[in-house]
Amino acid sequence: ALVALIRDPRLESKDLCRFILGPDFPTGGEILNHKRELRAIYETGQGTIRLRAQYTVEAQKRRRRVVITSVPYQVNKARLVEQIAAHISSRRLPQATDVRDESTDQVRLVVEIKPDASPEAVMAYLYKHTDLQIPYPVNMTALLPTATPGVGQPARVDLRSLCRHFLDFRLEVVTRRLRHELRELEERLHILAGFRKLFDNLERAVRLIRKAASRAEAAERLRQEFRLDDVQADAVLETRLYQLARLEVDKLLAEEREKQERAAEVRSLLRKEKARWRIVEEELREVARKYGDPRRTKLSAGADLVYDADAYVVHEDTTVVVTRDGWVKRVGEIKDPASTRVREGDVAQWILRGSTRDHLALFSNFGMIYVLRATAVPATTGYGEPVQSLLHFGDGERVIGATLVRPGEDERPEPPARWLVATARGMGFFCKPNLAETTRNGRRFARLKAGDEVVSFAPAEGSLVTAVTRSGKVLTFPSHELPELASAGRGVILMRVDPSDRLVGALAHRMDVKLAARGEDGTERRFAPPAPAHRAQSGRKILQRMTISSCCVAEAATSLF
């Protein structure tokens, strides 16, 4: 590229990309960027290189293994082996059974895989979840020359500017080198000229030196007798006698002729810039001949492996536990909900039985839905993990509902098509949220006024809606009086709530069911919903001498209490 720019200074960055196909990293690997992406990086001076390791597949009897033969630039190999081992031991990569480092002077990381496993599926997972594939940032910022010598100005440059500045620097180096060489030639020629003045009368020069009382007097006599300057006189005095023999004199004369020819050549080069550019070009070609080696980093644009997250999930039954305080965990099976381990003062509020292929949907009091894969929930017999460590919850945000959802077709019943939303200030509506797509940042399903919060998010199954307040007031009305919102909103008034009171929940149910309420002291009471009225009323006090904390349909009490 540099040689091409010397020969044609009009070339642009896109033209130089014919010679520079992409960066070549010393540790090899593969670059996944398309040519147009690489050209954009070189034209703008910034971007990201997608770099990944290379691998081969080896067969040994009935087993196969994946052998990683290169790692991305600046990736620590020991840490990479630890990453792969962690994914295998946690069963997040069930197709692989072991990993070991067999590297010598060549990289060789061996991943043992099961007989029926796909090597491409194994590598697709490792590329996504380990440092076997990394984004490598490009920032072509350089210190550019300014009017002040020795002071550079930082600026982002494109490929052409980078090459142009480098070539200008090389020309300056060559020019300064030639000037320095010319000065040395002229200094030597000046000394040789002094010797020539002595060559025809060497005997007289020797006598003058022998008769002198000191070095200074000898130098003065030589200057006067042979018209030498200080430099020439000192050079003569430094010369040994044997060097004044006829043979040595001939050598000095030959040296003078040789240096005169070279000086003339250097002066010609300094006058002709094109000639100096030819020197720069030849030196660049010499660098290429001396240090050039085959490309190590392969260009594999568009060769991404297909990653299917479901292919790495071990299909088995599981139970997800969500506590009242927002701790979650995953266990194999729970026969007695009261036996599951929770933190002191906490209770297992949602016991959700399903499959490892399910998604866990959590609904918060801020009107947000969070969906993650069930396999992302930590599997443990301990307390589990707080949802804040798994999802991006805000300050004061807490879980008010949870369910397991099977994306796609399944033999189990699908989750309800509609959900009933109720807020502490008595607002509510029906909605159909998207529970299939995972989101750790959350999707909004309700918009709340200041000081309000969502208190329940319940399946909407049945023709009646019953709302319950903290003081024990209850209101039941037909579900058709409540609208269904297509997007996040505030809804309408479910029940008028006194300023000193608050709604604790709302349920959609059939006419012939019993409801259950739990008090803040832990007591439970079942009750029949009152006769249907109309929404937006105050309701009537049914639950006496009880401060309500939550409510549910009695037949579903196990999943709530």
Coordinates of C-alpha atoms in Angstrom, one line a residue:
A1 CA 0.0 0.0 0.0
L2 CA 2.9 2.4 0.8
V3 CA 4.6 1.7 -2.4
A4 CA 1.4 2.2 -4.4
L5 CA 0.9 5.5 -2.7
I6 CA 4.4 6.6 -3.6
R7 CA 3.7 5.8 -7.2
D8 CA 0.3 7.4 -7.2
P9 CA -0.3 10.0 -4.5
R10 CA -3.9 10.5 -5.6
L11 CA -5.0 7.1 -4.2
E12 CA -7.7 7.2 -1.5
S13 CA -8.3 4.9 1.5
K14 CA -10.7 2.7 -0.5
D15 CA -8.0 2.2 -3.2
L16 CA -5.4 1.2 -0.6
C17 CA -7.9 -1.4 0.7
R18 CA -7.0 -3.4 -2.4
F19 CA -3.6 -4.0 -0.7
I20 CA -4.6 -3.9 3.0
L21 CA -7.4 -6.5 3.2
G22 CA -7.7 -6.2 7.0
P23 CA -5.6 -6.3 10.2
D24 CA -3.3 -9.3 10.7
F25 CA -3.0 -10.2 14.4
P26 CA 0.1 -12.1 15.6
T27 CA -2.0 -14.8 17.3
G28 CA -4.0 -15.6 14.2
G29 CA -7.7 -16.2 14.4
E30 CA -10.5 -15.2 12.0
I31 CA -12.0 -11.8 11.2
L32 CA -15.8 -11.9 10.7
N33 CA -16.3 -8.4 9.3
H34 CA -17.4 -8.0 5.7
K35 CA -15.2 -6.1 3.2
R36 CA -17.4 -3.1 3.3
E37 CA -17.2 -3.0 7.1
L38 CA -13.4 -3.1 7.0
R39 CA -13.3 -0.4 4.3
A40 CA -15.6 1.8 6.5
I41 CA -13.2 1.3 9.4
Y42 CA -10.2 2.3 7.3
E43 CA -12.1 5.3 5.9
T44 CA -13.3 6.6 9.2
G45 CA -10.4 5.5 11.5
Q46 CA -12.7 3.8 14.0
G47 CA -14.9 0.8 14.4
T48 CA -14.9 -2.8 15.8
I49 CA -13.2 -5.9 14.5
R50 CA -15.1 -9.1 15.3
L51 CA -12.3 -11.6 16.0
R52 CA -12.6 -15.2 16.9
A53 CA -10.5 -18.3 17.4
Q54 CA -10.0 -21.1 14.8
Y55 CA -10.7 -24.8 15.4
T56 CA -10.5 -28.2 13.8
V57 CA -12.4 -31.4 14.5
E58 CA -10.5 -34.6 15.3
A59 CA -12.0 -38.1 15.2
Q60 CA -10.7 -40.8 17.5
K61 CA -12.5 -44.2 17.2
R62 CA -16.2 -43.4 18.0
R63 CA -15.5 -40.1 19.7
R64 CA -14.8 -36.7 18.3
R65 CA -13.1 -33.7 19.8
V66 CA -12.9 -30.0 19.0
V67 CA -9.3 -28.7 18.9
I68 CA -8.9 -24.9 19.2
T69 CA -5.8 -23.9 17.3
S70 CA -5.7 -20.2 17.9
V71 CA -7.1 -17.6 20.3
P72 CA -8.0 -14.0 19.7
Y73 CA -5.3 -11.3 20.2
Q74 CA -4.6 -10.4 23.8
V75 CA -6.9 -13.1 25.3
N76 CA -5.4 -14.9 28.2
K77 CA -5.3 -18.7 27.4
A78 CA -5.5 -19.9 31.0
R79 CA -8.5 -17.7 31.7
L80 CA -10.1 -19.0 28.5
V81 CA -9.8 -22.6 29.6
E82 CA -11.3 -21.7 33.0
Q83 CA -14.3 -20.1 31.2
I84 CA -14.9 -23.1 29.0
A85 CA -14.6 -25.5 32.1
A86 CA -17.1 -23.4 34.0
H87 CA -19.7 -23.7 31.3
I88 CA -19.1 -27.5 31.0
S89 CA -19.3 -28.1 34.8
S90 CA -22.5 -26.0 35.2
R91 CA -24.1 -28.1 32.4
R92 CA -24.8 -24.9 30.4
L93 CA -23.0 -26.7 27.6
P94 CA -24.3 -30.3 27.8
Q95 CA -22.7 -31.3 24.5
A96 CA -19.2 -31.0 25.9
T97 CA -17.7 -33.2 28.6
D98 CA -14.2 -31.9 29.3
V99 CA -11.6 -29.3 28.3
R100 CA -7.8 -29.4 28.6
D101 CA -4.8 -27.4 27.5
E102 CA -2.3 -29.4 25.3
S103 CA -0.5 -26.3 24.0
T104 CA 3.3 -26.4 23.3
D105 CA 4.7 -23.7 21.1
Q106 CA 1.4 -24.0 19.2
V107 CA -2.0 -23.3 20.7
R108 CA -4.0 -26.5 21.3
L109 CA -7.1 -26.5 23.5
V110 CA -9.0 -29.8 23.4
V111 CA -12.7 -29.9 24.1
E112 CA -14.1 -33.4 24.4
I113 CA -17.7 -33.7 23.1
K114 CA -20.4 -36.3 23.2
P115 CA -20.6 -38.8 20.3
D116 CA -23.9 -37.4 19.1
A117 CA -23.0 -33.7 19.6
S118 CA -22.4 -31.2 16.8
P119 CA -19.0 -29.6 16.8
E120 CA -20.5 -26.5 15.2
A121 CA -23.1 -26.2 18.0
V122 CA -20.4 -26.5 20.6
M123 CA -18.3 -23.8 19.0
A124 CA -21.3 -21.5 18.4
Y125 CA -22.0 -21.6 22.1
L126 CA -18.4 -21.0 23.1
Y127 CA -18.1 -18.1 20.6
K128 CA -21.1 -16.5 22.2
H129 CA -20.3 -17.0 25.9
T130 CA -16.5 -17.0 26.1
D131 CA -13.6 -15.0 24.9
L132 CA -13.1 -17.3 21.9
Q133 CA -14.8 -14.5 20.1
I134 CA -14.3 -10.9 21.0
P135 CA -14.9 -7.4 19.6
Y136 CA -11.6 -5.7 19.1
P137 CA -11.9 -1.9 19.0
V138 CA -10.1 0.2 16.3
N139 CA -9.2 3.8 17.1
M140 CA -6.7 5.2 14.6
T141 CA -5.7 8.2 16.6
A142 CA -2.2 9.6 16.1
L143 CA 0.0 12.6 17.0
L144 CA 0.2 14.6 13.9
P145 CA 3.1 17.1 13.2
T146 CA 2.4 20.8 14.0
A147 CA 4.2 24.1 13.3
T148 CA 6.0 23.7 16.6
P149 CA 8.9 21.2 16.3
G150 CA 8.6 18.2 18.6
V151 CA 4.9 19.0 19.5
G152 CA 2.2 16.7 18.1
Q153 CA -1.6 17.3 17.7
P154 CA -3.8 14.2 18.4
A155 CA -6.3 13.5 15.6
R156 CA -8.2 10.5 14.2
V157 CA -6.9 9.6 10.8
D158 CA -8.0 7.4 7.9
L159 CA -5.8 4.8 6.2
R160 CA -4.6 7.2 3.5
S161 CA -3.6 9.9 6.0
L162 CA -1.9 7.3 8.1
C163 CA 0.2 6.1 5.2
R164 CA 0.8 9.6 3.9
H165 CA 2.2 10.9 7.2
F166 CA 4.4 7.8 7.5
L167 CA 5.7 8.2 4.0
D168 CA 6.4 11.9 4.6
F169 CA 8.3 10.9 7.7
R170 CA 10.3 8.3 5.8
L171 CA 11.2 10.9 3.2
E172 CA 12.3 13.3 5.9
V173 CA 14.5 10.5 7.5
V174 CA 16.1 9.7 4.2
T175 CA 16.7 13.4 3.5
R176 CA 18.3 14.0 6.9
R177 CA 20.4 10.9 6.5
L178 CA 21.7 12.1 3.2
R179 CA 22.5 15.5 4.5
H180 CA 24.3 14.0 7.4
E181 CA 26.3 11.7 5.1
L182 CA 27.2 14.7 2.9
R183 CA 28.5 16.7 5.9
E184 CA 30.7 13.7 6.9
L185 CA 32.0 13.3 3.3
E186 CA 32.8 17.0 3.0
E187 CA 34.6 17.0 6.4
R188 CA 36.7 14.0 5.3
L189 CA 37.4 15.5 1.9
H190 CA 38.6 18.7 3.6
I191 CA 41.1 16.6 5.6
L192 CA 42.2 14.6 2.5
A193 CA 42.8 17.9 0.7
G194 CA 45.2 18.9 3.5
F195 CA 47.1 15.7 3.1
R196 CA 47.4 16.2 -0.7
K197 CA 49.3 19.5 0.0
L198 CA 51.9 17.5 1.9
F199 CA 52.3 14.6 -0.5
D200 CA 54.8 16.4 -2.9
N201 CA 57.0 17.6 0.0
L202 CA 56.7 15.0 2.8
E203 CA 60.4 15.3 3.8
R204 CA 60.0 19.1 4.5
A205 CA 56.9 18.5 6.5
V206 CA 58.6 15.9 8.7
R207 CA 61.6 18.2 9.3
L208 CA 59.3 21.0 10.4
I209 CA 57.6 18.7 12.9
R210 CA 60.9 17.4 14.2
K211 CA 62.3 20.9 14.8
A212 CA 59.2 22.1 16.6
A213 CA 59.4 22.5 20.4
S214 CA 55.8 21.5 20.9
R215 CA 52.7 20.2 19.2
A216 CA 51.3 23.7 19.0
E217 CA 54.5 25.0 17.4
A218 CA 54.4 22.1 14.9
A219 CA 50.8 22.8 14.0
E220 CA 51.6 26.5 13.5
R221 CA 54.6 25.8 11.2
L222 CA 52.5 23.4 9.1
R223 CA 49.7 26.0 8.7
Q224 CA 52.2 28.6 7.6
E225 CA 54.2 26.4 5.3
F226 CA 51.5 24.5 3.5
R227 CA 48.5 26.8 4.1
L228 CA 46.5 24.4 6.2
D229 CA 43.7 25.2 8.6
D230 CA 43.5 24.0 12.2
V231 CA 41.5 20.9 11.3
Q232 CA 43.9 19.8 8.6
A233 CA 47.0 20.5 10.7
D234 CA 45.6 18.5 13.6
A235 CA 44.8 15.6 11.2
V236 CA 48.4 15.6 9.9
L237 CA 49.9 15.6 13.4
E238 CA 47.6 12.6 14.4
T239 CA 48.8 10.6 11.4
R240 CA 51.4 7.8 12.1
L241 CA 54.6 7.9 10.0
Y242 CA 54.0 4.6 8.2
Q243 CA 50.8 6.1 6.8
L244 CA 52.9 8.6 4.8
A245 CA 54.5 5.8 2.8
R246 CA 53.9 5.8 -0.9
L247 CA 51.4 2.9 -0.8
E248 CA 49.4 4.6 2.0
V249 CA 49.4 7.9 0.1
D250 CA 47.8 6.1 -2.9
K251 CA 45.1 4.7 -0.7
L252 CA 44.3 8.2 0.6
L253 CA 44.2 9.6 -2.9
A254 CA 41.8 6.7 -3.9
E255 CA 39.7 7.4 -0.9
E256 CA 39.5 11.1 -1.9
R257 CA 38.3 10.2 -5.4
E258 CA 35.7 7.7 -4.1
K259 CA 34.3 10.2 -1.6
Q260 CA 34.2 13.0 -4.2
E261 CA 32.0 10.7 -6.4
R262 CA 29.7 9.8 -3.5
A263 CA 29.4 13.4 -2.5
A264 CA 28.4 14.3 -6.0
E265 CA 25.8 11.5 -6.0
V266 CA 24.4 12.7 -2.6
R267 CA 24.1 16.3 -3.8
S268 CA 22.2 15.1 -6.8
L269 CA 19.8 13.1 -4.6
L270 CA 19.2 16.1 -2.4
R271 CA 18.3 18.1 -5.4
K272 CA 15.9 15.5 -6.8
E273 CA 12.9 14.6 -4.6
K274 CA 11.9 11.8 -7.0
A275 CA 15.2 10.1 -6.5
R276 CA 14.8 10.2 -2.7
W277 CA 11.3 8.7 -3.1
R278 CA 13.0 5.8 -5.0
I279 CA 15.2 5.2 -2.0
V280 CA 12.2 5.2 0.3
E281 CA 10.4 2.7 -2.0
E282 CA 13.5 0.4 -2.1
E283 CA 13.9 0.5 1.7
L284 CA 10.2 -0.5 2.1
R285 CA 10.6 -3.4 -0.3
E286 CA 13.6 -4.5 1.7
V287 CA 11.6 -4.5 4.9
A288 CA 9.0 -6.7 3.1
R289 CA 11.6 -9.1 1.9
K290 CA 13.3 -9.3 5.3
Y291 CA 10.3 -9.4 7.6
G292 CA 7.4 -10.5 5.5
D293 CA 5.5 -13.7 6.3
P294 CA 2.2 -15.3 5.3
R295 CA -1.0 -13.8 6.7
R296 CA -1.9 -15.4 10.0
T297 CA -5.4 -14.0 10.5
K298 CA -8.0 -15.5 8.1
L299 CA -10.7 -13.3 6.6
S300 CA -14.0 -15.2 7.0
A301 CA -16.7 -12.6 6.3
G302 CA -20.2 -14.0 6.8
A303 CA -19.1 -17.3 8.3
D304 CA -20.9 -16.9 11.6
L305 CA -22.2 -20.1 13.2
V306 CA -25.8 -20.3 14.0
Y307 CA -26.5 -20.1 17.7
D308 CA -29.8 -21.6 19.0
A309 CA -30.1 -21.1 22.7
D310 CA -32.6 -23.9 23.1
A311 CA -30.1 -26.5 21.7
Y312 CA -28.0 -26.2 24.9
V313 CA -30.9 -26.7 27.4
V314 CA -31.2 -30.1 29.1
H315 CA -34.9 -30.9 28.8
E316 CA -36.1 -31.8 32.2
D317 CA -38.8 -30.9 34.7
T318 CA -38.0 -28.1 37.1
T319 CA -39.6 -25.9 39.8
V320 CA -38.9 -22.2 40.1
V321 CA -39.4 -20.7 43.6
V322 CA -39.9 -16.9 43.9
T323 CA -40.1 -15.5 47.5
R324 CA -42.1 -12.6 48.7
D325 CA -38.9 -10.6 49.2
G326 CA -37.8 -11.2 45.6
W327 CA -35.3 -14.1 45.9
V328 CA -35.4 -16.8 43.1
K329 CA -34.0 -20.2 42.7
R330 CA -34.6 -23.4 40.7
V331 CA -34.9 -26.9 42.1
G332 CA -35.9 -30.3 40.8
E333 CA -39.1 -30.9 42.7
I334 CA -40.9 -29.7 45.7
K335 CA -43.3 -32.0 47.5
D336 CA -44.0 -29.7 50.4
P337 CA -43.8 -26.0 49.7
A338 CA -43.2 -25.3 53.4
S339 CA -40.0 -27.4 53.3
T340 CA -38.2 -25.3 50.7
R341 CA -35.4 -23.2 52.2
V342 CA -35.9 -19.4 52.4
R343 CA -34.2 -16.6 54.3
E344 CA -35.5 -15.8 57.8
G345 CA -38.7 -13.8 57.7
D346 CA -39.3 -14.5 54.0
V347 CA -41.8 -16.9 52.5
A348 CA -42.0 -18.8 49.2
Q349 CA -44.8 -17.0 47.5
W350 CA -44.7 -18.5 44.0
I351 CA -44.0 -22.2 43.5
L352 CA -43.9 -22.6 39.7
R353 CA -43.7 -26.1 38.2
G354 CA -42.6 -26.5 34.6
S355 CA -39.6 -27.3 32.3
T356 CA -36.1 -26.1 31.8
R357 CA -37.3 -24.9 28.4
D358 CA -39.7 -22.4 30.0
H359 CA -39.4 -18.7 30.4
L360 CA -39.9 -17.1 33.8
A361 CA -42.0 -13.9 33.7
L362 CA -41.8 -11.5 36.7
F363 CA -44.2 -8.6 37.2
S364 CA -43.1 -5.6 39.3
N365 CA -44.9 -2.9 41.3
F366 CA -43.4 -0.3 38.9
G367 CA -45.5 -1.7 36.0
M368 CA -42.7 -3.6 34.4
I369 CA -42.4 -7.2 33.0
Y370 CA -39.1 -9.0 33.1
V371 CA -38.7 -12.3 31.2
L372 CA -35.7 -14.6 31.4
R373 CA -35.0 -18.2 30.6
A374 CA -35.7 -20.7 33.4
T375 CA -32.2 -22.0 33.1
A376 CA -30.9 -18.5 33.9
V377 CA -32.3 -18.9 37.4
P378 CA -29.6 -20.3 39.7
A379 CA -30.2 -24.0 40.5
T380 CA -29.6 -24.4 44.2
T381 CA -31.0 -25.9 47.4
G382 CA -30.1 -22.7 49.3
Y383 CA -31.8 -19.3 49.3
G384 CA -31.2 -18.6 45.7
E385 CA -30.3 -15.1 44.4
P386 CA -32.1 -11.7 44.6
V387 CA -33.8 -10.7 41.4
Q388 CA -31.7 -7.5 41.4
S389 CA -28.6 -9.6 40.6
L390 CA -30.3 -11.2 37.6
L391 CA -32.5 -8.3 36.3
H392 CA -32.2 -4.5 36.1
F393 CA -34.6 -3.6 38.9
G394 CA -34.9 0.0 40.1
D395 CA -34.7 1.3 43.6
G396 CA -37.8 0.2 45.5
E397 CA -39.0 -2.1 42.8
R398 CA -40.3 -5.5 43.9
V399 CA -42.0 -8.6 42.5
I400 CA -45.8 -8.7 42.7
G401 CA -46.4 -11.6 40.3
A402 CA -44.7 -14.5 38.6
T403 CA -45.4 -17.2 36.1
L404 CA -43.7 -19.8 33.8
V405 CA -44.3 -19.4 30.1
R406 CA -43.5 -22.0 27.4
P407 CA -42.6 -20.2 24.2
G408 CA -44.0 -22.0 21.2
E409 CA -46.2 -25.1 21.1
D410 CA -46.3 -27.5 24.0
E411 CA -48.4 -30.2 25.4
R412 CA -49.0 -28.1 28.6
P413 CA -51.8 -25.6 28.8
E414 CA -50.8 -22.1 27.5
P415 CA -50.8 -19.2 30.0
P416 CA -53.9 -17.1 30.1
A417 CA -54.5 -14.9 27.1
R418 CA -55.4 -11.9 29.4
W419 CA -54.1 -10.6 32.7
L420 CA -55.8 -8.3 35.2
V421 CA -53.8 -5.4 36.5
A422 CA -54.6 -3.5 39.7
T423 CA -52.9 -0.6 41.5
A424 CA -52.9 0.5 45.1
R425 CA -55.0 3.6 44.3
G426 CA -57.8 1.4 42.8
M427 CA -57.0 1.7 39.1
G428 CA -57.0 -1.4 36.8
F429 CA -57.4 -2.9 33.3
F430 CA -56.9 -6.0 31.3
C431 CA -53.8 -6.5 29.1
K432 CA -52.1 -9.1 26.8
P433 CA -48.4 -8.7 27.5
N434 CA -45.7 -10.3 25.4
L435 CA -44.2 -13.0 27.6
A436 CA -42.3 -14.9 24.9
E437 CA -39.4 -12.5 24.3
T438 CA -36.8 -12.4 27.1
T439 CA -35.8 -9.0 28.5
R440 CA -33.6 -8.3 31.5
N441 CA -34.2 -4.5 31.2
G442 CA -38.0 -4.9 31.4
R443 CA -41.0 -3.9 29.3
R444 CA -43.6 -1.5 30.6
F445 CA -47.2 -2.8 30.9
A446 CA -48.7 0.0 33.1
R447 CA -48.2 3.7 33.5
L448 CA -48.7 4.9 37.0
K449 CA -49.5 8.3 38.7
A450 CA -47.1 9.6 41.3
G451 CA -47.5 7.7 44.6
D452 CA -49.3 4.7 43.0
E453 CA -47.9 1.2 42.3
V454 CA -49.1 -2.1 40.8
V455 CA -50.3 -4.5 43.6
S456 CA -51.4 -7.5 41.6
F457 CA -51.0 -9.0 38.1
A458 CA -53.4 -12.0 37.9
P459 CA -54.7 -14.3 35.2
A460 CA -58.0 -13.0 33.8
E461 CA -60.1 -16.2 33.8
G462 CA -63.8 -15.7 34.6
S463 CA -66.7 -13.4 34.2
L464 CA -66.3 -11.5 37.5
V465 CA -63.7 -9.2 39.0
T466 CA -63.2 -8.8 42.8
A467 CA -61.1 -6.1 44.4
V468 CA -59.9 -6.2 48.0
T469 CA -58.5 -3.4 50.1
R470 CA -56.1 -3.5 53.1
S471 CA -59.0 -2.6 55.5
G472 CA -61.1 -5.6 54.3
K473 CA -63.4 -3.8 51.9
V474 CA -64.5 -6.0 48.9
L475 CA -66.1 -5.1 45.6
T476 CA -67.2 -7.5 42.9
F477 CA -68.4 -6.5 39.4
P478 CA -68.7 -8.0 35.9
S479 CA -65.4 -8.2 34.0
H480 CA -66.9 -6.7 30.8
E481 CA -66.9 -3.3 32.6
L482 CA -63.1 -3.3 32.6
P483 CA -61.3 -2.3 29.3
E484 CA -58.5 -4.1 27.7
L485 CA -55.5 -1.9 26.8
A486 CA -53.3 -2.7 23.8
S487 CA -50.4 -0.8 25.3
A488 CA -49.2 0.5 28.6
G489 CA -51.7 2.8 30.3
R490 CA -53.4 3.7 33.6
G491 CA -56.8 2.0 33.0
V492 CA -60.0 3.0 34.8
I493 CA -61.2 3.0 38.4
L494 CA -61.7 -0.5 39.7
M495 CA -62.8 0.5 43.2
R496 CA -62.8 3.8 45.0
V497 CA -60.3 3.6 47.8
D498 CA -60.2 5.9 50.9
P499 CA -57.0 8.0 51.2
S500 CA -56.1 6.1 54.4
D501 CA -56.7 2.7 52.7
R502 CA -55.1 0.9 49.7
L503 CA -56.0 -1.9 47.3
V504 CA -54.1 -5.1 48.0
G505 CA -55.2 -7.1 45.0
A506 CA -57.9 -7.8 42.3
L507 CA -58.9 -11.2 41.0
A508 CA -60.8 -12.3 37.8
H509 CA -62.8 -15.5 38.6
R510 CA -65.8 -17.6 38.0
M511 CA -69.1 -17.1 39.9
D512 CA -68.9 -20.2 42.0
V513 CA -65.4 -19.9 43.6
K514 CA -64.2 -19.1 47.0
L515 CA -61.6 -16.5 47.6
A516 CA -58.8 -16.4 50.2
A517 CA -57.2 -13.5 52.1
R518 CA -54.1 -13.4 54.1
G519 CA -53.6 -11.0 57.0
E520 CA -50.4 -9.1 57.8
D521 CA -50.2 -11.3 60.9
G522 CA -50.1 -14.5 58.8
T523 CA -53.7 -15.6 59.4
E524 CA -55.8 -16.7 56.4
R525 CA -59.5 -16.5 55.8
R526 CA -61.7 -17.9 53.0
F527 CA -64.8 -15.9 51.9
A528 CA -67.4 -15.9 49.2
P529 CA -67.3 -12.8 46.9
P530 CA -70.3 -10.5 47.4
A531 CA -73.1 -10.1 44.9
P532 CA -71.9 -8.3 41.8
A533 CA -72.3 -4.6 41.6
H534 CA -70.7 -2.0 39.3
R535 CA -67.0 -0.9 39.2
A536 CA -65.8 2.4 40.7
Q537 CA -67.8 1.9 43.9
S538 CA -66.4 1.8 47.5
G539 CA -67.4 -1.8 48.1
R540 CA -68.4 -3.1 51.5
K541 CA -66.5 -4.3 54.5
I542 CA -66.6 -8.1 54.6
L543 CA -63.3 -9.1 56.3
Q544 CA -63.7 -7.7 59.9
R545 CA -60.9 -7.3 62.4
M546 CA -58.2 -8.2 59.8
T547 CA -55.6 -6.2 58.0
I548 CA -55.2 -7.7 54.6
S549 CA -51.9 -8.1 52.8
S550 CA -52.9 -10.3 49.8
C551 CA -55.7 -12.3 48.3
C552 CA -56.2 -15.1 45.8
V553 CA -58.6 -17.7 44.5
A554 CA -58.9 -20.3 47.2
E555 CA -58.0 -23.2 44.9
A556 CA -54.8 -21.5 44.0
A557 CA -53.8 -20.7 47.5
T558 CA -50.8 -23.0 47.4
S559 CA -49.1 -21.0 44.7
L560 CA -49.5 -17.8 46.6
F561 CA -49.3 -18.6 50.3

